[in-house]
Amino acid sequence: MNQTKHPAENLLYSPKSAWHNTGQNLMSDIFAFNEEYKSFLNQSKTERETAAQAASLAQNNGFVPITEAKQLQPGSRVIFNYRNKAVMLAVIGSEPIEQGCNIIGSHNDVPRLDLKPNPLYEKNDLALLKTHYYGGIKKYHWLGIPLALHGVICLKNGTSIPLIIGEDASDPVFTITDLLPHLAKDQMNKKMSEAIEGEGLNILVGGIPLKNENVTNPVKLAVLEKLNQQFGITEEDFTSAEFEAVPAWPARDVGLDRSMIGSYGQDDRVCVYTSLKAIMDVNVPRNTSVNIIMDKEEIGSSGNTGMAARTFENFMAELLDRLLSGYSELVLRRCLANSKALSADVTAGMDPNYENVLEKMNACKLGYGVALTKYTGTRGKVHANDAHAEFLGYIRKLFSDNNIPWQIGELGKVDQGGGGTIAYLMAVYGMDVVDCGVPLLGMHSPFEISSKVDVYAAYQAYKVFFSH
Ligand code: MN
Ligand code: MN
């Protein structure tokens, strides 16, 4: 039956799945892009590794360290790798920088388990490592799964030893044991938030004792001996090291149709990768393109590699110094205030298993394109950036005019919880900013799910944003 549409129905806003508009060529572009994205995820699981990979990708694409660039002109490409953790890139535009830049900011840190400064001990003839979790985790996620250790040890002689154990198929892995259900009567009666204690997240690392009955802690000593043989380190070296325990599995296709990617740490490396690829494609933009990949977002953007530090501002000052005949504080302020920004971060996708925590009319969906989030925050938008309607109008037109699949939503039902991104910290400078990223299922779990069409839409969206 062919029913005629009532003219009033044309007034409706009815978002559609982005998969509907994917012809064969676009489909192969989407799948090819996501293959590269998966290998990016597999090559960098920590903020340091992500920064290093971003920097090497940038340098292969003509970006030079800003410290080596004496003078900049339209088309110049520079990179600033701060403390091997925060990475900032720029492509100079043809318009005066005072008119503002187009800035995309993402973060490369991921919730994880960090080793404590004195981690190694022996108990009941087993050797273990003590951890302190980083960021918003559900502790039960970290039990009974294979873990890899990624880290760097900074020795007293000034050298640093990077170390990864557990990613190669021939490597051993580590784990935190879970309690057998047979003996979990007391534990099962506890509240979920109390069932697993932070001090219980200890990683199993060894079980063979030294063959000497006169020493105490022979298993711990045997582990130390192995570490010394392999890496030349002693127990004290843990005090100036950063070790992160992360899930030891790679990114995988999910679904019979392979429409999704499952991986650790897509929050926020999906936006890191897509924005990085977007700035690689920029030639000579009108307004200067700036891509910043910040650290420490998951713990409140604190520290000198986080967005709350003045590191980003310092980078912009260095840019201006090389671009103008003399550095001007006023020009820097004007440049920052006139800039437009996307806070490139993930949001919660509608999950059929947990739909009651989202409000259907305002929840983003997997497969519906890049997600705009006007506001985050908790309990009445507290601490939200809450982007202005004028800026959303600009972005909406930009994406629609360029056939970018996009959607808009909020992070969960009113009063259900909430969260934040670096948007409010970018807004400090006076620039307009809105959250714009990829919706995920199982965000902050060890296996977060994205839709390939959304990953590609984010890349397209960021590219279009840089070029206008
Ligand atoms: Mn995030
Ligand atoms: Mn997060």
mmCIF file of N, CA and C in Angstrom, residues 62-150:
data_model
loop_
_atom_site.group_PDB
_atom_site.id
_atom_site.type_symbol
_atom_site.label_atom_id
_atom_site.label_comp_id
_atom_site.label_asym_id
_atom_site.label_seq_id
_atom_site.Cartn_x
_atom_site.Cartn_y
_atom_site.Cartn_z
ATOM 1 N N GLY A 62 55.313 15.367 7.128
ATOM 2 C CA GLY A 62 55.877 16.699 6.943
ATOM 3 C C GLY A 62 55.785 17.652 8.119
ATOM 4 N N PHE A 63 55.369 17.173 9.280
ATOM 5 C CA PHE A 63 55.335 18.055 10.458
ATOM 6 C C PHE A 63 56.726 18.096 11.086
ATOM 7 N N VAL A 64 57.210 19.301 11.379
ATOM 8 C CA VAL A 64 58.537 19.411 11.992
ATOM 9 C C VAL A 64 58.390 19.912 13.435
ATOM 10 N N PRO A 65 59.281 19.484 14.312
ATOM 11 C CA PRO A 65 59.204 19.956 15.698
ATOM 12 C C PRO A 65 59.240 21.481 15.745
ATOM 13 N N ILE A 66 58.354 22.062 16.532
ATOM 14 C CA ILE A 66 58.243 23.531 16.549
ATOM 15 C C ILE A 66 59.547 24.174 17.018
ATOM 16 N N THR A 67 60.298 23.457 17.852
ATOM 17 C CA THR A 67 61.561 24.005 18.334
ATOM 18 C C THR A 67 62.580 24.161 17.198
ATOM 19 N N GLU A 68 62.390 23.389 16.112
ATOM 20 C CA GLU A 68 63.319 23.480 14.974
ATOM 21 C C GLU A 68 62.834 24.456 13.907
ATOM 22 N N ALA A 69 61.578 24.887 13.999
ATOM 23 C CA ALA A 69 61.023 25.795 12.995
ATOM 24 C C ALA A 69 61.327 27.232 13.407
ATOM 25 N N LYS A 70 62.050 27.955 12.544
ATOM 26 C CA LYS A 70 62.416 29.327 12.901
ATOM 27 C C LYS A 70 61.301 30.295 12.535
ATOM 28 N N GLN A 71 60.777 30.132 11.312
ATOM 29 C CA GLN A 71 59.713 31.017 10.830
ATOM 30 C C GLN A 71 58.615 30.189 10.211
ATOM 31 N N LEU A 72 57.400 30.649 10.376
ATOM 32 C CA LEU A 72 56.272 29.898 9.839
ATOM 33 C C LEU A 72 55.536 30.728 8.795
ATOM 34 N N GLN A 73 55.002 30.056 7.780
ATOM 35 C CA GLN A 73 54.127 30.720 6.813
ATOM 36 C C GLN A 73 52.975 29.789 6.453
ATOM 37 N N PRO A 74 51.978 30.306 5.706
ATOM 38 C CA PRO A 74 50.847 29.456 5.362
ATOM 39 C C PRO A 74 51.302 28.109 4.786
ATOM 40 N N GLY A 75 50.745 27.042 5.311
ATOM 41 C CA GLY A 75 51.127 25.701 4.864
ATOM 42 C C GLY A 75 52.169 25.036 5.749
ATOM 43 N N SER A 76 52.863 25.821 6.609
ATOM 44 C CA SER A 76 53.874 25.228 7.512
ATOM 45 C C SER A 76 53.193 24.238 8.449
ATOM 46 N N ARG A 77 53.894 23.131 8.693
ATOM 47 C CA ARG A 77 53.348 22.080 9.562
ATOM 48 C C ARG A 77 54.291 21.877 10.741
ATOM 49 N N VAL A 78 53.770 22.058 11.958
ATOM 50 C CA VAL A 78 54.627 21.907 13.145
ATOM 51 C C VAL A 78 53.994 20.993 14.188
ATOM 52 N N ILE A 79 54.877 20.393 14.971
ATOM 53 C CA ILE A 79 54.426 19.489 16.033
ATOM 54 C C ILE A 79 55.178 19.787 17.319
ATOM 55 N N PHE A 80 54.501 19.612 18.429
ATOM 56 C CA PHE A 80 55.090 19.835 19.744
ATOM 57 C C PHE A 80 54.731 18.597 20.577
ATOM 58 N N ASN A 81 55.750 17.825 20.944
ATOM 59 C CA ASN A 81 55.514 16.608 21.734
ATOM 60 C C ASN A 81 55.962 16.900 23.157
ATOM 61 N N TYR A 82 55.018 17.190 24.032
ATOM 62 C CA TYR A 82 55.357 17.666 25.372
ATOM 63 C C TYR A 82 55.468 16.514 26.359
ATOM 64 N N ARG A 83 56.651 16.347 26.906
ATOM 65 C CA ARG A 83 56.920 15.312 27.928
ATOM 66 C C ARG A 83 56.561 13.908 27.430
ATOM 67 N N ASN A 84 56.614 13.732 26.112
ATOM 68 C CA ASN A 84 56.284 12.440 25.494
ATOM 69 C C ASN A 84 54.866 11.973 25.789
ATOM 70 N N LYS A 85 54.004 12.907 26.164
ATOM 71 C CA LYS A 85 52.620 12.525 26.492
ATOM 72 C C LYS A 85 51.575 13.357 25.752
ATOM 73 N N ALA A 86 51.694 14.671 25.803
ATOM 74 C CA ALA A 86 50.734 15.523 25.090
ATOM 75 C C ALA A 86 51.336 15.931 23.751
ATOM 76 N N VAL A 87 50.543 15.797 22.692
ATOM 77 C CA VAL A 87 51.039 16.134 21.356
ATOM 78 C C VAL A 87 50.146 17.209 20.746
ATOM 79 N N MET A 88 50.789 18.258 20.227
ATOM 80 C CA MET A 88 50.033 19.341 19.594
ATOM 81 C C MET A 88 50.567 19.570 18.195
ATOM 82 N N LEU A 89 49.652 19.709 17.239
ATOM 83 C CA LEU A 89 50.050 19.895 15.842
ATOM 84 C C LEU A 89 49.335 21.103 15.268
ATOM 85 N N ALA A 90 49.974 21.748 14.298
ATOM 86 C CA ALA A 90 49.316 22.865 13.621
ATOM 87 C C ALA A 90 49.722 22.911 12.157
ATOM 88 N N VAL A 91 48.773 23.314 11.329
ATOM 89 C CA VAL A 91 49.056 23.647 9.929
ATOM 90 C C VAL A 91 48.620 25.101 9.760
ATOM 91 N N ILE A 92 49.601 25.944 9.395
ATOM 92 C CA ILE A 92 49.337 27.387 9.350
ATOM 93 C C ILE A 92 48.415 27.737 8.187
ATOM 94 N N GLY A 93 47.422 28.581 8.487
ATOM 95 C CA GLY A 93 46.438 28.976 7.483
ATOM 96 C C GLY A 93 46.826 30.240 6.748
ATOM 97 N N SER A 94 46.018 30.562 5.726
ATOM 98 C CA SER A 94 46.317 31.739 4.910
ATOM 99 C C SER A 94 45.821 33.035 5.573
ATOM 100 N N GLU A 95 44.835 32.939 6.440
ATOM 101 C CA GLU A 95 44.304 34.139 7.120
ATOM 102 C C GLU A 95 45.174 34.489 8.336
ATOM 103 N N PRO A 96 45.140 35.782 8.749
ATOM 104 C CA PRO A 96 45.912 36.152 9.946
ATOM 105 C C PRO A 96 45.473 35.326 11.162
ATOM 106 N N ILE A 97 46.423 34.903 11.960
ATOM 107 C CA ILE A 97 46.124 34.006 13.087
ATOM 108 C C ILE A 97 45.217 34.673 14.125
ATOM 109 N N GLU A 98 45.247 35.998 14.139
ATOM 110 C CA GLU A 98 44.403 36.761 15.058
ATOM 111 C C GLU A 98 42.912 36.443 14.865
ATOM 112 N N GLN A 99 42.566 36.027 13.634
ATOM 113 C CA GLN A 99 41.159 35.691 13.352
ATOM 114 C C GLN A 99 40.727 34.378 13.990
ATOM 115 N N GLY A 100 41.683 33.678 14.561
ATOM 116 C CA GLY A 100 41.335 32.432 15.257
ATOM 117 C C GLY A 100 41.719 31.195 14.469
ATOM 118 N N CYS A 101 41.775 30.083 15.184
ATOM 119 C CA CYS A 101 42.147 28.800 14.584
ATOM 120 C C CYS A 101 40.948 27.852 14.664
ATOM 121 N N ASN A 102 41.033 26.791 13.889
ATOM 122 C CA ASN A 102 40.082 25.682 14.042
ATOM 123 C C ASN A 102 40.807 24.596 14.825
ATOM 124 N N ILE A 103 40.311 24.342 16.022
ATOM 125 C CA ILE A 103 41.046 23.477 16.956
ATOM 126 C C ILE A 103 40.246 22.217 17.264
ATOM 127 N N ILE A 104 40.899 21.073 17.195
ATOM 128 C CA ILE A 104 40.256 19.829 17.637
ATOM 129 C C ILE A 104 41.101 19.235 18.759
ATOM 130 N N GLY A 105 40.448 18.961 19.891
ATOM 131 C CA GLY A 105 41.177 18.445 21.059
ATOM 132 C C GLY A 105 40.643 17.095 21.497
ATOM 133 N N SER A 106 41.556 16.136 21.626
ATOM 134 C CA SER A 106 41.166 14.794 22.102
ATOM 135 C C SER A 106 42.081 14.426 23.270
ATOM 136 N N HIS A 107 41.926 13.223 23.810
ATOM 137 C CA HIS A 107 42.844 12.795 24.878
ATOM 138 C C HIS A 107 43.320 11.371 24.637
ATOM 139 N N ASN A 108 44.558 11.110 25.093
ATOM 140 C CA ASN A 108 45.158 9.807 24.800
ATOM 141 C C ASN A 108 45.309 8.905 26.026
ATOM 142 N N ASP A 109 44.916 9.377 27.186
ATOM 143 C CA ASP A 109 44.997 8.510 28.374
ATOM 144 C C ASP A 109 43.718 7.682 28.485
ATOM 145 N N VAL A 110 43.849 6.506 29.078
ATOM 146 C CA VAL A 110 42.740 5.552 29.153
ATOM 147 C C VAL A 110 42.709 4.987 30.580
ATOM 148 N N PRO A 111 41.519 4.730 31.126
ATOM 149 C CA PRO A 111 41.475 4.089 32.443
ATOM 150 C C PRO A 111 42.280 2.783 32.442
ATOM 151 N N ARG A 112 42.959 2.520 33.541
ATOM 152 C CA ARG A 112 43.917 1.403 33.584
ATOM 153 C C ARG A 112 44.314 1.151 35.026
ATOM 154 N N LEU A 113 45.234 0.198 35.216
ATOM 155 C CA LEU A 113 45.795 -0.035 36.544
ATOM 156 C C LEU A 113 47.270 0.338 36.500
ATOM 157 N N ASP A 114 47.655 1.298 37.320
ATOM 158 C CA ASP A 114 49.066 1.694 37.408
ATOM 159 C C ASP A 114 49.740 0.917 38.536
ATOM 160 N N LEU A 115 50.996 0.544 38.335
ATOM 161 C CA LEU A 115 51.731 -0.072 39.447
ATOM 162 C C LEU A 115 52.062 0.997 40.479
ATOM 163 N N LYS A 116 52.045 0.598 41.755
ATOM 164 C CA LYS A 116 52.458 1.521 42.816
ATOM 165 C C LYS A 116 53.985 1.687 42.772
ATOM 166 N N PRO A 117 54.509 2.714 43.444
ATOM 167 C CA PRO A 117 55.975 2.923 43.426
ATOM 168 C C PRO A 117 56.752 1.755 44.049
ATOM 169 N N ASN A 118 56.174 1.084 45.047
ATOM 170 C CA ASN A 118 56.766 -0.145 45.605
ATOM 171 C C ASN A 118 55.784 -1.285 45.369
ATOM 172 N N PRO A 119 55.829 -1.882 44.198
ATOM 173 C CA PRO A 119 54.728 -2.788 43.851
ATOM 174 C C PRO A 119 54.938 -4.269 44.199
ATOM 175 N N LEU A 120 56.186 -4.726 44.227
ATOM 176 C CA LEU A 120 56.428 -6.181 44.205
ATOM 177 C C LEU A 120 56.439 -6.789 45.601
ATOM 178 N N TYR A 121 55.656 -7.865 45.792
ATOM 179 C CA TYR A 121 55.671 -8.572 47.076
ATOM 180 C C TYR A 121 55.354 -10.040 46.859
ATOM 181 N N GLU A 122 55.577 -10.785 47.923
ATOM 182 C CA GLU A 122 55.298 -12.222 47.864
ATOM 183 C C GLU A 122 54.307 -12.588 48.960
ATOM 184 N N LYS A 123 53.346 -13.433 48.594
ATOM 185 C CA LYS A 123 52.366 -13.888 49.585
ATOM 186 C C LYS A 123 51.938 -15.305 49.214
ATOM 187 N N ASN A 124 51.905 -16.183 50.191
ATOM 188 C CA ASN A 124 51.505 -17.579 49.964
ATOM 189 C C ASN A 124 52.252 -18.217 48.792
ATOM 190 N N ASP A 125 53.541 -17.945 48.727
ATOM 191 C CA ASP A 125 54.413 -18.540 47.711
ATOM 192 C C ASP A 125 54.126 -18.087 46.279
ATOM 193 N N LEU A 126 53.464 -16.929 46.147
ATOM 194 C CA LEU A 126 53.254 -16.341 44.816
ATOM 195 C C LEU A 126 53.757 -14.904 44.852
ATOM 196 N N ALA A 127 54.240 -14.423 43.703
ATOM 197 C CA ALA A 127 54.690 -13.026 43.621
ATOM 198 C C ALA A 127 53.607 -12.200 42.940
ATOM 199 N N LEU A 128 53.391 -10.997 43.484
ATOM 200 C CA LEU A 128 52.340 -10.118 42.971
ATOM 201 C C LEU A 128 52.812 -8.672 42.890
ATOM 202 N N LEU A 129 52.054 -7.875 42.116
ATOM 203 C CA LEU A 129 52.336 -6.444 41.991
ATOM 204 C C LEU A 129 51.123 -5.654 42.474
ATOM 205 N N LYS A 130 51.378 -4.668 43.326
ATOM 206 C CA LYS A 130 50.272 -3.832 43.822
ATOM 207 C C LYS A 130 49.973 -2.726 42.814
ATOM 208 N N THR A 131 48.679 -2.397 42.667
ATOM 209 C CA THR A 131 48.292 -1.363 41.697
ATOM 210 C C THR A 131 47.441 -0.276 42.352
ATOM 211 N N HIS A 132 47.358 0.838 41.674
ATOM 212 C CA HIS A 132 46.432 1.920 42.040
ATOM 213 C C HIS A 132 45.704 2.272 40.752
ATOM 214 N N TYR A 133 44.392 2.116 40.739
ATOM 215 C CA TYR A 133 43.695 2.312 39.456
ATOM 216 C C TYR A 133 43.691 3.776 39.041
ATOM 217 N N TYR A 134 43.583 3.982 37.724
ATOM 218 C CA TYR A 134 43.645 5.312 37.119
ATOM 219 C C TYR A 134 42.341 5.537 36.358
ATOM 220 N N GLY A 135 41.602 6.555 36.756
ATOM 221 C CA GLY A 135 40.379 6.905 36.033
ATOM 222 C C GLY A 135 39.173 6.097 36.486
ATOM 223 N N GLY A 136 38.082 6.269 35.782
ATOM 224 C CA GLY A 136 36.810 5.668 36.181
ATOM 225 C C GLY A 136 36.672 4.230 35.714
ATOM 226 N N ILE A 137 36.987 3.304 36.614
ATOM 227 C CA ILE A 137 36.865 1.888 36.229
ATOM 228 C C ILE A 137 35.762 1.217 37.061
ATOM 229 N N LYS A 138 35.228 0.110 36.523
ATOM 230 C CA LYS A 138 34.428 -0.804 37.331
ATOM 231 C C LYS A 138 35.396 -1.929 37.679
ATOM 232 N N LYS A 139 35.699 -2.101 38.948
ATOM 233 C CA LYS A 139 36.835 -2.959 39.325
ATOM 234 C C LYS A 139 36.683 -4.396 38.841
ATOM 235 N N TYR A 140 35.436 -4.885 38.778
ATOM 236 C CA TYR A 140 35.278 -6.287 38.366
ATOM 237 C C TYR A 140 35.741 -6.544 36.933
ATOM 238 N N HIS A 141 35.750 -5.487 36.098
ATOM 239 C CA HIS A 141 36.229 -5.653 34.718
ATOM 240 C C HIS A 141 37.658 -6.191 34.646
ATOM 241 N N TRP A 142 38.430 -5.924 35.691
ATOM 242 C CA TRP A 142 39.872 -6.180 35.633
ATOM 243 C C TRP A 142 40.270 -7.532 36.212
ATOM 244 N N LEU A 143 39.268 -8.304 36.639
ATOM 245 C CA LEU A 143 39.566 -9.623 37.194
ATOM 246 C C LEU A 143 39.431 -10.692 36.110
ATOM 247 N N GLY A 144 40.283 -11.685 36.194
ATOM 248 C CA GLY A 144 40.128 -12.844 35.320
ATOM 249 C C GLY A 144 40.329 -12.573 33.844
ATOM 250 N N ILE A 145 41.099 -11.536 33.521
ATOM 251 C CA ILE A 145 41.414 -11.298 32.109
ATOM 252 C C ILE A 145 42.936 -11.230 31.950
ATOM 253 N N PRO A 146 43.450 -11.556 30.751
ATOM 254 C CA PRO A 146 44.900 -11.439 30.545
ATOM 255 C C PRO A 146 45.328 -9.972 30.494
ATOM 256 N N LEU A 147 46.373 -9.642 31.212
ATOM 257 C CA LEU A 147 46.860 -8.265 31.251
ATOM 258 C C LEU A 147 48.281 -8.184 30.702
ATOM 259 N N ALA A 148 48.568 -7.086 30.051
ATOM 260 C CA ALA A 148 49.932 -6.799 29.608
ATOM 261 C C ALA A 148 50.451 -5.627 30.433
ATOM 262 N N LEU A 149 51.768 -5.586 30.602
ATOM 263 C CA LEU A 149 52.383 -4.447 31.296
ATOM 264 C C LEU A 149 53.118 -3.575 30.285
ATOM 265 N N HIS A 150 52.778 -2.286 30.299
ATOM 266 C CA HIS A 150 53.445 -1.325 29.418
ATOM 267 C C HIS A 150 54.073 -0.269 30.313
#
